[in-house]
Amino acid sequence: MHPTINTLAHWQRRVLAATACLLSFTGLLWLVLHYAIGGPMEGLPHPAEAWTMRLHGAGAFAALFALGMLAAHHIPVGRRLAHRRHTRHMQRQYRSGLALCVLAALLVATGYALYYLVSESARPALGWTHAGLGVALLASGLWHRAHRMRHARRLAP
C-alpha cells in the first residue's frame, strides 16, 4: 500500500456498501410507496410503508456503527495525511471526506427530527430535505471512492 492512500479494510468496505444499499433502497422504496403508489384506499398508507421504515431504521443503526468505524481510524488518518502532504489529491479527498461527514451528520439530525421532533405539518418538507441529503451523501460517497481508486491506479507500478 502506498503511504498516501488511506484504504479501508475489505470488511469495512462491505459494511459501508451494504449499509448504503439498504438505506438507499428502503428510502427510495418508501418514497415510491408513499407518493407514487399510495394505499389501497384514499388517505391510507401503503401496507408496506411501515416495514420499509422499520428496515430503514435498522439500516440507520448500521450506518451509525459504520460512522463510528470510520471515526475510529479512517477519518483521523485521512486528516493527518491531508495536513502532512499538501498534494492536490489529498486536499481533494479531505474536502470530499469532510463533506461526507457533514452530510452524514445532517442525515442523522433530520432522521432523528423526523422520528421524534417535528409536527405532522412539517414532516413532508423535512422528509424531502432528508431524502435530498441522502442522495447527496450517496453521490458524494461514490465520488470520494472513485477519485481514490483513480489515484491508486496512477500510483500502481
mmCIF file of C-alpha atoms in Angstrom:
data_model
loop_
_atom_site.group_PDB
_atom_site.id
_atom_site.type_symbol
_atom_site.label_atom_id
_atom_site.label_comp_id
_atom_site.label_asym_id
_atom_site.label_seq_id
_atom_site.Cartn_x
_atom_site.Cartn_y
_atom_site.Cartn_z
ATOM 1 C CA MET A 1 0.000 0.000 0.000
ATOM 2 C CA HIS A 2 1.253 3.458 -0.885
ATOM 3 C CA PRO A 3 1.821 5.712 2.171
ATOM 4 C CA THR A 4 -0.537 8.411 0.861
ATOM 5 C CA ILE A 5 -3.528 6.119 0.417
ATOM 6 C CA ASN A 6 -5.896 5.691 3.336
ATOM 7 C CA THR A 7 -7.742 2.499 2.454
ATOM 8 C CA LEU A 8 -10.432 0.713 4.377
ATOM 9 C CA ALA A 9 -10.251 -2.954 5.245
ATOM 10 C CA HIS A 10 -12.279 -5.226 2.990
ATOM 11 C CA TRP A 11 -14.882 -5.904 5.687
ATOM 12 C CA GLN A 12 -15.256 -2.158 6.309
ATOM 13 C CA ARG A 13 -15.923 -1.500 2.608
ATOM 14 C CA ARG A 14 -18.520 -4.279 2.681
ATOM 15 C CA VAL A 15 -20.244 -2.833 5.749
ATOM 16 C CA LEU A 16 -20.364 0.615 4.142
ATOM 17 C CA ALA A 17 -21.618 -0.737 0.816
ATOM 18 C CA ALA A 18 -24.294 -2.932 2.416
ATOM 19 C CA THR A 19 -25.458 -0.088 4.645
ATOM 20 C CA ALA A 20 -25.570 2.378 1.748
ATOM 21 C CA CYS A 21 -27.523 -0.105 -0.386
ATOM 22 C CA LEU A 22 -30.007 -0.884 2.388
ATOM 23 C CA LEU A 23 -30.625 2.777 3.236
ATOM 24 C CA SER A 24 -30.851 3.857 -0.407
ATOM 25 C CA PHE A 25 -33.191 1.037 -1.371
ATOM 26 C CA THR A 26 -35.540 1.374 1.599
ATOM 27 C CA GLY A 27 -35.563 5.177 1.442
ATOM 28 C CA LEU A 28 -36.376 5.248 -2.277
ATOM 29 C CA LEU A 29 -38.897 2.412 -1.912
ATOM 30 C CA TRP A 30 -40.702 4.310 0.843
ATOM 31 C CA LEU A 31 -40.858 7.450 -1.331
ATOM 32 C CA VAL A 32 -42.341 5.441 -4.211
ATOM 33 C CA LEU A 33 -44.845 3.650 -1.977
ATOM 34 C CA HIS A 34 -45.885 6.818 -0.179
ATOM 35 C CA TYR A 35 -46.003 9.328 -3.028
ATOM 36 C CA ALA A 36 -46.418 7.335 -6.250
ATOM 37 C CA ILE A 37 -48.385 4.200 -5.354
ATOM 38 C CA GLY A 38 -50.272 5.046 -2.181
ATOM 39 C CA GLY A 39 -52.535 2.834 -0.160
ATOM 40 C CA PRO A 40 -55.465 0.709 -1.302
ATOM 41 C CA MET A 41 -57.928 3.330 -0.067
ATOM 42 C CA GLU A 42 -57.718 7.093 -0.374
ATOM 43 C CA GLY A 43 -55.888 8.649 2.573
ATOM 44 C CA LEU A 44 -54.426 5.395 3.897
ATOM 45 C CA PRO A 45 -50.732 4.497 3.596
ATOM 46 C CA HIS A 46 -49.492 1.586 1.533
ATOM 47 C CA PRO A 47 -49.305 -1.559 3.722
ATOM 48 C CA ALA A 48 -45.556 -1.976 3.030
ATOM 49 C CA GLU A 49 -44.644 1.542 4.202
ATOM 50 C CA ALA A 50 -44.328 0.546 7.854
ATOM 51 C CA TRP A 51 -41.997 -2.384 7.105
ATOM 52 C CA THR A 52 -39.959 -0.250 4.749
ATOM 53 C CA MET A 53 -39.418 2.296 7.520
ATOM 54 C CA ARG A 54 -38.534 -0.450 10.004
ATOM 55 C CA LEU A 55 -35.833 -1.709 7.637
ATOM 56 C CA HIS A 56 -34.681 1.871 7.014
ATOM 57 C CA GLY A 57 -34.384 2.392 10.782
ATOM 58 C CA ALA A 58 -32.337 -0.798 11.129
ATOM 59 C CA GLY A 59 -30.114 0.490 8.332
ATOM 60 C CA ALA A 60 -29.749 3.765 10.193
ATOM 61 C CA PHE A 61 -28.387 1.904 13.224
ATOM 62 C CA ALA A 62 -25.954 0.072 10.937
ATOM 63 C CA ALA A 63 -24.942 3.423 9.450
ATOM 64 C CA LEU A 64 -24.203 4.798 12.916
ATOM 65 C CA PHE A 65 -21.962 1.770 13.502
ATOM 66 C CA ALA A 66 -20.245 2.412 10.157
ATOM 67 C CA LEU A 67 -19.729 6.093 11.008
ATOM 68 C CA GLY A 68 -18.152 5.078 14.308
ATOM 69 C CA MET A 69 -15.935 2.633 12.467
ATOM 70 C CA LEU A 70 -14.762 5.424 10.154
ATOM 71 C CA ALA A 71 -14.327 7.872 13.018
ATOM 72 C CA ALA A 72 -12.034 5.452 14.833
ATOM 73 C CA HIS A 73 -9.400 5.207 12.112
ATOM 74 C CA HIS A 74 -10.158 6.285 8.534
ATOM 75 C CA ILE A 75 -11.130 9.887 9.278
ATOM 76 C CA PRO A 76 -8.223 10.726 11.641
ATOM 77 C CA VAL A 77 -5.670 9.093 9.320
ATOM 78 C CA GLY A 78 -7.109 10.937 6.324
ATOM 79 C CA ARG A 79 -6.957 14.208 8.203
ATOM 80 C CA ARG A 80 -3.315 13.645 9.191
ATOM 81 C CA LEU A 81 -2.354 12.670 5.638
ATOM 82 C CA ALA A 82 -4.057 15.746 4.197
ATOM 83 C CA HIS A 83 -2.290 18.076 6.615
ATOM 84 C CA ARG A 84 1.146 16.464 6.229
ATOM 85 C CA ARG A 85 1.125 16.040 2.460
ATOM 86 C CA HIS A 86 -0.328 19.053 0.754
ATOM 87 C CA THR A 87 -0.908 17.315 -2.550
ATOM 88 C CA ARG A 88 -3.913 18.223 -4.652
ATOM 89 C CA HIS A 89 -5.223 14.682 -4.363
ATOM 90 C CA MET A 90 -5.058 14.611 -0.561
ATOM 91 C CA GLN A 91 -6.676 18.024 -0.230
ATOM 92 C CA ARG A 92 -9.493 16.978 -2.588
ATOM 93 C CA GLN A 93 -10.035 13.727 -0.693
ATOM 94 C CA TYR A 94 -10.006 15.597 2.614
ATOM 95 C CA ARG A 95 -12.606 18.105 1.404
ATOM 96 C CA SER A 96 -14.864 15.398 -0.009
ATOM 97 C CA GLY A 97 -14.471 13.371 3.200
ATOM 98 C CA LEU A 98 -15.362 16.435 5.238
ATOM 99 C CA ALA A 99 -18.437 16.958 3.051
ATOM 100 C CA LEU A 100 -19.399 13.312 3.674
ATOM 101 C CA CYS A 101 -19.107 13.837 7.438
ATOM 102 C CA VAL A 102 -21.282 16.969 7.301
ATOM 103 C CA LEU A 103 -23.896 15.265 5.119
ATOM 104 C CA ALA A 104 -23.951 12.228 7.422
ATOM 105 C CA ALA A 105 -24.420 14.459 10.477
ATOM 106 C CA LEU A 106 -27.279 16.301 8.753
ATOM 107 C CA LEU A 107 -28.901 12.996 7.800
ATOM 108 C CA VAL A 108 -28.701 11.749 11.375
ATOM 109 C CA ALA A 109 -30.167 15.031 12.655
ATOM 110 C CA THR A 110 -33.013 15.153 10.114
ATOM 111 C CA GLY A 111 -33.777 11.447 10.599
ATOM 112 C CA TYR A 112 -33.972 11.941 14.356
ATOM 113 C CA ALA A 113 -36.151 15.016 13.899
ATOM 114 C CA LEU A 114 -38.500 13.166 11.542
ATOM 115 C CA TYR A 115 -38.936 10.362 14.029
ATOM 116 C CA TYR A 116 -39.105 12.290 17.290
ATOM 117 C CA LEU A 117 -39.451 16.058 16.934
ATOM 118 C CA VAL A 118 -41.402 17.547 14.048
ATOM 119 C CA SER A 119 -45.109 18.080 13.722
ATOM 120 C CA GLU A 120 -47.155 16.380 11.034
ATOM 121 C CA SER A 121 -47.356 19.636 9.086
ATOM 122 C CA ALA A 122 -43.550 19.986 8.932
ATOM 123 C CA ARG A 123 -42.880 16.307 8.187
ATOM 124 C CA PRO A 124 -43.190 16.403 4.347
ATOM 125 C CA ALA A 125 -40.741 19.300 3.894
ATOM 126 C CA LEU A 126 -38.213 17.820 6.297
ATOM 127 C CA GLY A 127 -38.713 14.396 4.713
ATOM 128 C CA TRP A 128 -37.811 15.734 1.267
ATOM 129 C CA THR A 129 -34.813 17.513 2.793
ATOM 130 C CA HIS A 130 -33.737 14.217 4.370
ATOM 131 C CA ALA A 131 -34.179 12.398 1.051
ATOM 132 C CA GLY A 132 -32.162 15.031 -0.813
ATOM 133 C CA LEU A 133 -29.378 14.790 1.752
ATOM 134 C CA GLY A 134 -29.393 11.004 1.362
ATOM 135 C CA VAL A 135 -28.997 11.243 -2.408
ATOM 136 C CA ALA A 136 -26.234 13.839 -1.960
ATOM 137 C CA LEU A 137 -24.421 11.592 0.549
ATOM 138 C CA LEU A 138 -24.631 8.589 -1.762
ATOM 139 C CA ALA A 139 -23.330 10.578 -4.749
ATOM 140 C CA SER A 140 -20.545 12.160 -2.693
ATOM 141 C CA GLY A 141 -19.514 8.801 -1.260
ATOM 142 C CA LEU A 142 -19.314 7.265 -4.726
ATOM 143 C CA TRP A 143 -17.257 10.237 -5.946
ATOM 144 C CA HIS A 144 -14.930 10.004 -2.916
ATOM 145 C CA ARG A 145 -14.293 6.323 -3.599
ATOM 146 C CA ALA A 146 -13.934 6.674 -7.378
ATOM 147 C CA HIS A 147 -11.425 9.501 -7.019
ATOM 148 C CA ARG A 148 -9.358 7.457 -4.577
ATOM 149 C CA MET A 149 -9.404 4.493 -6.943
ATOM 150 C CA ARG A 150 -8.189 6.645 -9.870
ATOM 151 C CA HIS A 151 -5.346 7.954 -7.715
ATOM 152 C CA ALA A 152 -4.409 4.437 -6.573
ATOM 153 C CA ARG A 153 -4.255 3.223 -10.193
ATOM 154 C CA ARG A 154 -1.886 6.095 -11.066
ATOM 155 C CA LEU A 155 0.426 5.095 -8.207
ATOM 156 C CA ALA A 156 0.390 1.381 -9.035
ATOM 157 C CA PRO A 157 3.586 0.017 -10.607
#
